[in-house]
C-alpha cells in the first residue's frame, strides 16, 4: 500500500461519516414528535400551530420567547394548557366528552405559564379505554393480588423477584385474606435451582385491551391459614387507574363460559374448585371455594351501593334519560341472552331516584331561565299545545311556553283530560297555568304568539294580553281551501297562483307595522292577480314592485270570473281579515313545532305513560332542546356553510334548502348521571321535595265502578254469540 493511498483513507471515512450523519439527522427530524415551544413545557399532545394573522402571531411569539426578539421557526406549536378556558370554542363540549379536540378562537393568545407536570387528560364522561377483569372487586383505593384473578392468581407457578416476602390479598367485605409466599413450602429459603421470574406489568394502550408481559419459571406457591393477615398496600399505577367513579367505568359483554374459566382452578393448589354463581339482573357474584385447601373467594361483577347494584341502576338511568323504552330494550337483551332486571325493578329505580332527580334538575334550570326573563324589559313568548294522541280523545295535553327571543323552553304544563271538561279544554288550562306561574315569578310580558284557537283568543282578550298569530297556521288553512278550489276544472288558474299567495301572506306580516296596514296589503292581492297595481286604500296605494307589461291575458284572473269570485271569497272574509291584522311581525312558533318532534323521541304517542313518567319525559325533552336549539351551523373544511336538499311531502315535488347544523350534544345526560351517583343515590330524600309538590290527578277510571274480575268474566258475553234483542 502506497503513502498516497493511506492518505486517502481518512478522507473517505470522513465522507461516509458525514453522509451517515445526514441520514441520521433526516430520520431524526422525521421521527421526532412535535413538542410545545414554550420553555419548560415540552408537551406533545393538544398542540396548536401559529395563527395566520400577523398581529396575533406576533403576540404568540412574544409569549413563547418571553418578550425577547422573536426569530423562531414558522413551525412552532403551543399546547392548549397555556390558554384560558374562554379562548376555546368548544371547551364545554370537550370537558363533557363530546369533542375530541379543543378548537381555538381566531384571536386567542396564550397567557398561562404552567409547570411541566401539567398534562391534558380526556374529559370524565368519555371514560378510560381499557379495563381488566378483576378490578371491579376491590375498593377504589386498595389493590391486591387476590382480586386480580385474571392477571396473576390464575398463574400459581410463578415467582417474583422479591423472595422471602409475603403478599397478602385484600378482598372485599366478607372475603378471606390469602397470604402469598414465594418461598418453598417447607423451608424459609428459596430453592437453589429456581430462578426468579419477571413481575408482570400492567400497561394501558390507547384503544386496545390491557397488555402485559409474562416471563415465568416453575415455582411453588404455598398457603398458610395461620399467617392470614389483611394489609393495605400502597396504591399502584393500576389502582390509581380504577379509583374513579364506578359508573364511569367502561363495560364489556362477557360470555358465561369465558368467565367461569377464570374460577375453575384454585390459585393456591391448582386443583378444581366449586363455583356457585348468583345473579340479580345485570349483577353477577361468584363464590369460589376449594375443597382441598379451603381457599375461598367472592367475586362481584359490579360494585353495590347498599343493596343496589350500580350497573342495574345505571342501565335504568340510561334508558330513562335517553327516552328509550324498557320493553324494547328487554327484547334486545333477550335476543342476545343478556341478563336484565324486571320492569318492577326499573319502576322502583325510577320512582325512588330518577324521577325526583329529573324534576329537581328541570326546576333548577327553570329558576335560571326565569331570572334572566325578569331582568328583561320586553319578553315575547310563544305557546302551543301538544296532545298525546291524535283527535279529540287525548288523555294528556302538554302546553309549552318558549322564550322566542332566545329560543329556549321556559315552562311545560301537563294537564290530564279529567282535570277539565275534556281534551278540548286542555290548551286553555295549560296556558292559564303557565301565565299564572310567569306572573308569580315577576315576568313582564310584552306579547304572546300562538295559533288561532278560539278559546285562547277569548282568554287572552279577557286578560288584556297582546296576542299575535303564527303565520304558518293561517297559511296552512288558506292553502287547503285554495287547493280545493284548484281541483275544479274551471278554476285551474288558481293552482298557478298558490305559491305566490303564500309568499304574499308572509311578506304582509313582515313588512307591516300595524294591523290596518297588514289588511290593506293583503286586500291588494285581489287587484294584483287581475294585473291591477293601483289601489284605493291610502295605507297601500300601489304595489312596490316595478311595472311589468303582461305578455298574455291567460296569466291573470279575469274580472267577474268564477275563479276570481271563489278566491276573493276565501281570502277576504271577515275572519281572515281579522286574523291577518294580528299576524306576528317578528317571531313565529316554528321552534315550538320542532320541540314537539323532539317530544316524540321521549314520549311517543303510541305509548301510555303514568302522569309523573309523562311529565319527566317532557322535562327531558326540554333539557335536550335547550342544550341543542342554538348549536352552530356545520361548515366545510374551507369554512363554507353546509346545506342539504330536501323534498318535503307537503310541498308535493318542490324542494327546499335547509342548513346543516352540528351534531347534537348530550351533556345533560352526563350531568344527570353524575348527580345521580354523587348526590341522589347516597341520600335521595332531599330531591323528593319538588316531586311531592306536584298534584297527581286521579286516574280516568276512578269515576266508574270497578267490578271484580270474577263478576266481569261471568257477565262477559261475546257480541257474536248474544241473542237478538
Tab-separated table of N, CA and C in Angstrom, residues 211-314:
chain	number	residue	atom	x	y	z
A	211	UNK	N	-52.465	-4.993	27.961
A	211	UNK	CA	-51.398	-5.907	27.565
A	211	UNK	C	-50.404	-6.045	28.700
A	212	UNK	N	-49.810	-7.201	28.850
A	212	UNK	CA	-48.833	-7.411	29.907
A	212	UNK	C	-47.835	-8.461	29.448
A	213	UNK	N	-46.635	-8.426	30.059
A	213	UNK	CA	-45.577	-9.368	29.762
A	213	UNK	C	-45.569	-10.456	30.823
A	214	UNK	N	-45.213	-11.657	30.436
A	214	UNK	CA	-45.064	-12.717	31.418
A	214	UNK	C	-43.854	-13.562	31.063
A	215	UNK	N	-42.940	-13.619	32.003
A	215	UNK	CA	-41.769	-14.474	31.884
A	215	UNK	C	-41.740	-15.305	33.148
A	216	UNK	N	-42.263	-16.521	33.093
A	216	UNK	CA	-42.493	-17.319	34.297
A	216	UNK	C	-41.655	-18.585	34.260
A	217	UNK	N	-41.147	-18.948	35.414
A	217	UNK	CA	-40.472	-20.218	35.611
A	217	UNK	C	-41.246	-21.025	36.644
A	218	UNK	N	-40.920	-22.276	36.780
A	218	UNK	CA	-41.617	-23.141	37.716
A	218	UNK	C	-41.350	-22.703	39.141
A	219	UNK	N	-42.419	-22.549	39.926
A	219	UNK	CA	-42.287	-22.107	41.313
A	219	UNK	C	-43.523	-22.543	42.079
A	220	UNK	N	-43.354	-23.076	43.231
A	220	UNK	CA	-44.461	-23.478	44.078
A	220	UNK	C	-44.950	-22.297	44.890
A	221	UNK	N	-46.262	-22.266	45.136
A	221	UNK	CA	-46.878	-21.229	45.954
A	221	UNK	C	-47.588	-21.893	47.113
A	222	UNK	N	-47.350	-21.432	48.308
A	222	UNK	CA	-47.922	-22.069	49.485
A	222	UNK	C	-48.969	-21.199	50.106
A	223	UNK	N	-49.780	-21.801	50.896
A	223	UNK	CA	-50.838	-21.092	51.617
A	223	UNK	C	-50.823	-21.551	53.061
A	224	UNK	N	-50.718	-20.619	53.972
A	224	UNK	CA	-50.682	-20.905	55.401
A	224	UNK	C	-51.780	-20.112	56.080
A	225	UNK	N	-52.923	-20.763	56.478
A	225	UNK	CA	-54.019	-20.003	57.085
A	225	UNK	C	-53.626	-19.317	58.380
A	226	UNK	N	-52.636	-19.843	59.080
A	226	UNK	CA	-52.247	-19.227	60.345
A	226	UNK	C	-51.630	-17.859	60.156
A	227	UNK	N	-51.099	-17.619	58.971
A	227	UNK	CA	-50.462	-16.339	58.700
A	227	UNK	C	-51.372	-15.396	57.913
A	228	UNK	N	-52.693	-15.645	57.972
A	228	UNK	CA	-53.638	-14.824	57.221
A	228	UNK	C	-53.740	-13.448	57.858
A	229	UNK	N	-53.250	-12.460	57.161
A	229	UNK	CA	-53.242	-11.086	57.645
A	229	UNK	C	-53.752	-10.192	56.528
A	230	UNK	N	-54.611	-9.271	56.886
A	230	UNK	CA	-55.103	-8.300	55.917
A	230	UNK	C	-54.272	-7.037	56.023
A	231	UNK	N	-53.646	-6.677	54.956
A	231	UNK	CA	-52.805	-5.481	54.942
A	231	UNK	C	-53.198	-4.610	53.776
A	232	UNK	N	-52.968	-3.327	53.895
A	232	UNK	CA	-53.264	-2.352	52.853
A	232	UNK	C	-51.975	-1.989	52.160
A	233	UNK	N	-51.928	-2.201	50.887
A	233	UNK	CA	-50.736	-1.887	50.120
A	233	UNK	C	-50.830	-0.484	49.560
A	234	UNK	N	-49.719	0.048	49.150
A	234	UNK	CA	-49.707	1.363	48.545
A	234	UNK	C	-50.408	1.330	47.202
A	235	UNK	N	-51.143	2.363	46.845
A	235	UNK	CA	-51.841	2.369	45.551
A	235	UNK	C	-50.852	2.342	44.405
A	236	UNK	N	-51.008	1.366	43.555
A	236	UNK	CA	-50.130	1.244	42.398
A	236	UNK	C	-50.690	2.027	41.235
A	237	UNK	N	-50.006	1.919	40.124
A	237	UNK	CA	-50.463	2.602	38.918
A	237	UNK	C	-51.813	2.074	38.487
A	238	UNK	N	-52.021	0.762	38.674
A	238	UNK	CA	-53.296	0.182	38.265
A	238	UNK	C	-54.415	0.604	39.193
A	239	UNK	N	-54.146	0.670	40.514
A	239	UNK	CA	-55.201	1.064	41.445
A	239	UNK	C	-55.586	2.518	41.261
A	240	UNK	N	-54.636	3.366	40.917
A	240	UNK	CA	-54.965	4.763	40.640
A	240	UNK	C	-55.852	4.880	39.415
A	241	UNK	N	-55.681	3.980	38.488
A	241	UNK	CA	-56.497	3.995	37.270
A	241	UNK	C	-57.931	3.631	37.564
A	242	UNK	N	-58.151	2.747	38.544
A	242	UNK	CA	-59.506	2.285	38.840
A	242	UNK	C	-60.153	3.068	39.968
A	243	UNK	N	-59.557	4.155	40.434
A	243	UNK	CA	-60.100	4.874	41.573
A	243	UNK	C	-61.178	5.870	41.197
A	244	UNK	N	-61.533	5.983	39.949
A	244	UNK	CA	-62.565	6.926	39.557
A	244	UNK	C	-63.937	6.356	39.839
A	245	UNK	N	-64.973	7.146	39.587
A	245	UNK	CA	-66.335	6.729	39.886
A	245	UNK	C	-66.683	5.457	39.139
A	246	UNK	N	-67.416	4.571	39.823
A	246	UNK	CA	-67.713	3.263	39.241
A	246	UNK	C	-68.627	3.372	38.034
A	247	UNK	N	-69.545	4.373	38.020
A	247	UNK	CA	-70.462	4.468	36.891
A	247	UNK	C	-69.771	4.948	35.623
A	248	UNK	N	-68.525	5.441	35.730
A	248	UNK	CA	-67.790	5.887	34.560
A	248	UNK	C	-66.888	4.798	33.997
A	249	UNK	N	-66.855	3.629	34.641
A	249	UNK	CA	-66.029	2.540	34.132
A	249	UNK	C	-66.541	2.062	32.786
A	250	UNK	N	-65.631	1.610	31.963
A	250	UNK	CA	-66.014	1.014	30.684
A	250	UNK	C	-66.559	-0.388	30.924
A	251	UNK	N	-67.631	-0.735	30.229
A	251	UNK	CA	-68.261	-2.033	30.398
A	251	UNK	C	-68.062	-2.888	29.143
A	252	UNK	N	-68.074	-4.197	29.334
A	252	UNK	CA	-67.915	-5.133	28.232
A	252	UNK	C	-68.953	-6.240	28.347
A	253	UNK	N	-69.231	-6.899	27.239
A	253	UNK	CA	-70.084	-8.087	27.236
A	253	UNK	C	-69.188	-9.306	27.421
A	254	UNK	N	-69.419	-10.058	28.486
A	254	UNK	CA	-68.605	-11.225	28.820
A	254	UNK	C	-69.483	-12.465	28.742
A	255	UNK	N	-69.015	-13.465	28.037
A	255	UNK	CA	-69.750	-14.718	27.932
A	255	UNK	C	-69.553	-15.532	29.214
A	256	UNK	N	-70.591	-16.292	29.581
A	256	UNK	CA	-70.576	-17.026	30.843
A	256	UNK	C	-69.471	-18.072	30.878
A	257	UNK	N	-69.303	-18.821	29.813
A	257	UNK	CA	-68.270	-19.858	29.789
A	257	UNK	C	-66.875	-19.263	29.927
A	258	UNK	N	-66.647	-18.139	29.257
A	258	UNK	CA	-65.338	-17.493	29.350
A	258	UNK	C	-65.081	-16.971	30.762
A	259	UNK	N	-66.119	-16.521	31.441
A	259	UNK	CA	-65.949	-16.002	32.789
A	259	UNK	C	-65.704	-17.121	33.785
A	260	UNK	N	-66.440	-18.225	33.661
A	260	UNK	CA	-66.282	-19.321	34.611
A	260	UNK	C	-64.934	-20.013	34.469
A	261	UNK	N	-64.313	-19.904	33.309
A	261	UNK	CA	-62.981	-20.493	33.139
A	261	UNK	C	-61.963	-19.882	34.098
A	262	UNK	N	-62.180	-18.645	34.490
A	262	UNK	CA	-61.242	-17.975	35.382
A	262	UNK	C	-61.328	-18.493	36.813
A	263	UNK	N	-62.401	-19.207	37.156
A	263	UNK	CA	-62.615	-19.655	38.529
A	263	UNK	C	-62.576	-21.173	38.665
A	264	UNK	N	-62.272	-21.894	37.607
A	264	UNK	CA	-62.288	-23.355	37.675
A	264	UNK	C	-61.135	-23.913	38.494
A	265	UNK	N	-59.988	-23.248	38.496
A	265	UNK	CA	-58.790	-23.753	39.147
A	265	UNK	C	-58.471	-22.920	40.368
A	266	UNK	N	-58.083	-23.576	41.438
A	266	UNK	CA	-57.701	-22.884	42.660
A	266	UNK	C	-56.374	-22.168	42.436
A	267	UNK	N	-56.263	-20.907	42.768
A	267	UNK	CA	-54.998	-20.193	42.580
A	267	UNK	C	-53.923	-20.596	43.583
A	268	UNK	N	-54.292	-21.404	44.609
A	268	UNK	CA	-53.314	-21.812	45.624
A	268	UNK	C	-52.749	-23.188	45.327
A	269	UNK	N	-53.664	-24.158	45.183
A	269	UNK	CA	-53.196	-25.536	44.980
A	269	UNK	C	-53.397	-26.030	43.558
A	270	UNK	N	-53.962	-25.217	42.683
A	270	UNK	CA	-54.140	-25.539	41.260
A	270	UNK	C	-55.069	-26.721	41.038
A	271	UNK	N	-55.977	-26.977	41.950
A	271	UNK	CA	-56.947	-28.050	41.775
A	271	UNK	C	-58.312	-27.460	41.426
A	272	UNK	N	-59.233	-28.349	41.108
A	272	UNK	CA	-60.562	-27.898	40.715
A	272	UNK	C	-61.305	-27.307	41.899
A	273	UNK	N	-62.066	-26.236	41.632
A	273	UNK	CA	-62.815	-25.521	42.670
A	273	UNK	C	-64.307	-25.671	42.449
A	274	UNK	N	-65.052	-25.453	43.512
A	274	UNK	CA	-66.507	-25.395	43.431
A	274	UNK	C	-66.932	-23.950	43.178
A	275	UNK	N	-67.787	-23.756	42.189
A	275	UNK	CA	-68.226	-22.421	41.800
A	275	UNK	C	-69.724	-22.310	42.024
A	276	UNK	N	-70.121	-21.266	42.710
A	276	UNK	CA	-71.545	-21.016	42.964
A	276	UNK	C	-71.894	-19.602	42.501
A	277	UNK	N	-72.516	-19.441	41.315
A	277	UNK	CA	-72.872	-18.099	40.824
A	277	UNK	C	-74.223	-17.646	41.370
A	278	UNK	N	-74.362	-16.345	41.571
A	278	UNK	CA	-75.608	-15.716	41.990
A	278	UNK	C	-75.783	-14.444	41.173
A	279	UNK	N	-76.984	-14.221	40.653
A	279	UNK	CA	-77.217	-13.079	39.767
A	279	UNK	C	-78.422	-12.285	40.235
A	280	UNK	N	-78.393	-11.003	39.883
A	280	UNK	CA	-79.509	-10.089	40.147
A	280	UNK	C	-79.541	-9.088	39.001
A	281	UNK	N	-80.312	-9.381	37.988
A	281	UNK	CA	-80.320	-8.524	36.806
A	281	UNK	C	-78.990	-8.624	36.081
A	282	UNK	N	-78.323	-7.491	35.899
A	282	UNK	CA	-77.009	-7.479	35.257
A	282	UNK	C	-75.887	-7.781	36.235
A	283	UNK	N	-76.207	-7.928	37.516
A	283	UNK	CA	-75.200	-8.177	38.547
A	283	UNK	C	-74.946	-9.667	38.669
A	284	UNK	N	-73.681	-10.031	38.832
A	284	UNK	CA	-73.272	-11.428	39.000
A	284	UNK	C	-72.236	-11.504	40.105
A	285	UNK	N	-72.458	-12.415	41.050
A	285	UNK	CA	-71.495	-12.706	42.108
A	285	UNK	C	-71.132	-14.177	42.034
A	286	UNK	N	-69.858	-14.492	42.177
A	286	UNK	CA	-69.354	-15.862	42.080
A	286	UNK	C	-68.619	-16.186	43.369
A	287	UNK	N	-69.039	-17.254	44.036
A	287	UNK	CA	-68.338	-17.772	45.208
A	287	UNK	C	-67.458	-18.928	44.759
A	288	UNK	N	-66.168	-18.787	44.930
A	288	UNK	CA	-65.189	-19.802	44.547
A	288	UNK	C	-64.611	-20.420	45.814
A	289	UNK	N	-64.769	-21.725	45.966
A	289	UNK	CA	-64.268	-22.416	47.156
A	289	UNK	C	-63.517	-23.671	46.724
A	290	UNK	N	-62.338	-23.832	47.299
A	290	UNK	CA	-61.525	-25.015	47.000
A	290	UNK	C	-61.773	-26.058	48.082
A	291	UNK	N	-62.251	-27.241	47.734
A	291	UNK	CA	-62.495	-28.269	48.758
A	291	UNK	C	-61.223	-28.891	49.309
A	292	UNK	N	-60.078	-28.591	48.712
A	292	UNK	CA	-58.826	-29.218	49.134
A	292	UNK	C	-58.066	-28.348	50.133
A	293	UNK	N	-57.876	-27.070	49.819
A	293	UNK	CA	-57.104	-26.188	50.699
A	293	UNK	C	-57.970	-25.141	51.392
A	294	UNK	N	-59.297	-25.256	51.237
A	294	UNK	CA	-60.239	-24.347	51.872
A	294	UNK	C	-60.061	-22.883	51.432
A	295	UNK	N	-59.513	-22.697	50.244
A	295	UNK	CA	-59.415	-21.337	49.709
A	295	UNK	C	-60.806	-20.851	49.305
A	296	UNK	N	-61.109	-19.598	49.627
A	296	UNK	CA	-62.430	-19.041	49.317
A	296	UNK	C	-62.273	-17.626	48.781
A	297	UNK	N	-63.064	-17.341	47.801
A	297	UNK	CA	-63.082	-16.001	47.217
A	297	UNK	C	-64.511	-15.685	46.775
A	298	UNK	N	-64.891	-14.409	46.917
A	298	UNK	CA	-66.172	-13.936	46.382
A	298	UNK	C	-65.881	-12.809	45.395
A	299	UNK	N	-66.293	-13.010	44.171
A	299	UNK	CA	-66.055	-12.039	43.089
A	299	UNK	C	-67.380	-11.420	42.674
A	300	UNK	N	-67.368	-10.110	42.455
A	300	UNK	CA	-68.577	-9.388	42.053
A	300	UNK	C	-68.318	-8.681	40.734
A	301	UNK	N	-69.284	-8.745	39.851
A	301	UNK	CA	-69.126	-8.147	38.521
A	301	UNK	C	-69.245	-6.637	38.536
A	302	UNK	N	-69.829	-6.085	39.588
A	302	UNK	CA	-70.019	-4.637	39.676
A	302	UNK	C	-70.166	-4.251	41.131
A	303	UNK	N	-69.786	-3.035	41.487
A	303	UNK	CA	-69.933	-2.612	42.885
A	303	UNK	C	-71.394	-2.407	43.251
A	304	UNK	N	-71.656	-2.388	44.531
A	304	UNK	CA	-73.007	-2.190	45.051
A	304	UNK	C	-72.992	-1.022	46.029
A	305	UNK	N	-74.052	-0.260	46.002
A	305	UNK	CA	-74.265	0.799	46.976
A	305	UNK	C	-75.442	0.366	47.829
A	306	UNK	N	-75.138	-0.066	49.045
A	306	UNK	CA	-76.175	-0.686	49.858
A	306	UNK	C	-76.542	-2.028	49.257
A	307	UNK	N	-77.788	-2.200	48.904
A	307	UNK	CA	-78.239	-3.422	48.237
A	307	UNK	C	-78.513	-3.203	46.757
A	308	UNK	N	-78.128	-2.051	46.219
A	308	UNK	CA	-78.410	-1.708	44.824
A	308	UNK	C	-77.157	-1.890	43.976
A	309	UNK	N	-77.142	-2.818	43.030
A	309	UNK	CA	-76.003	-2.913	42.107
A	309	UNK	C	-75.924	-1.663	41.237
A	310	UNK	N	-74.727	-1.132	41.105
A	310	UNK	CA	-74.542	0.107	40.352
A	310	UNK	C	-74.907	-0.086	38.886
A	311	UNK	N	-74.582	-1.246	38.311
A	311	UNK	CA	-74.885	-1.486	36.900
A	311	UNK	C	-76.371	-1.502	36.617
A	312	UNK	N	-77.157	-2.106	37.514
A	312	UNK	CA	-78.605	-2.117	37.321
A	312	UNK	C	-79.177	-0.712	37.336
A	313	UNK	N	-78.748	0.092	38.304
A	313	UNK	CA	-79.251	1.461	38.400
A	313	UNK	C	-78.797	2.307	37.221
A	314	UNK	N	-77.561	2.108	36.778
A	314	UNK	CA	-77.077	2.901	35.650
A	314	UNK	C	-77.794	2.534	34.362
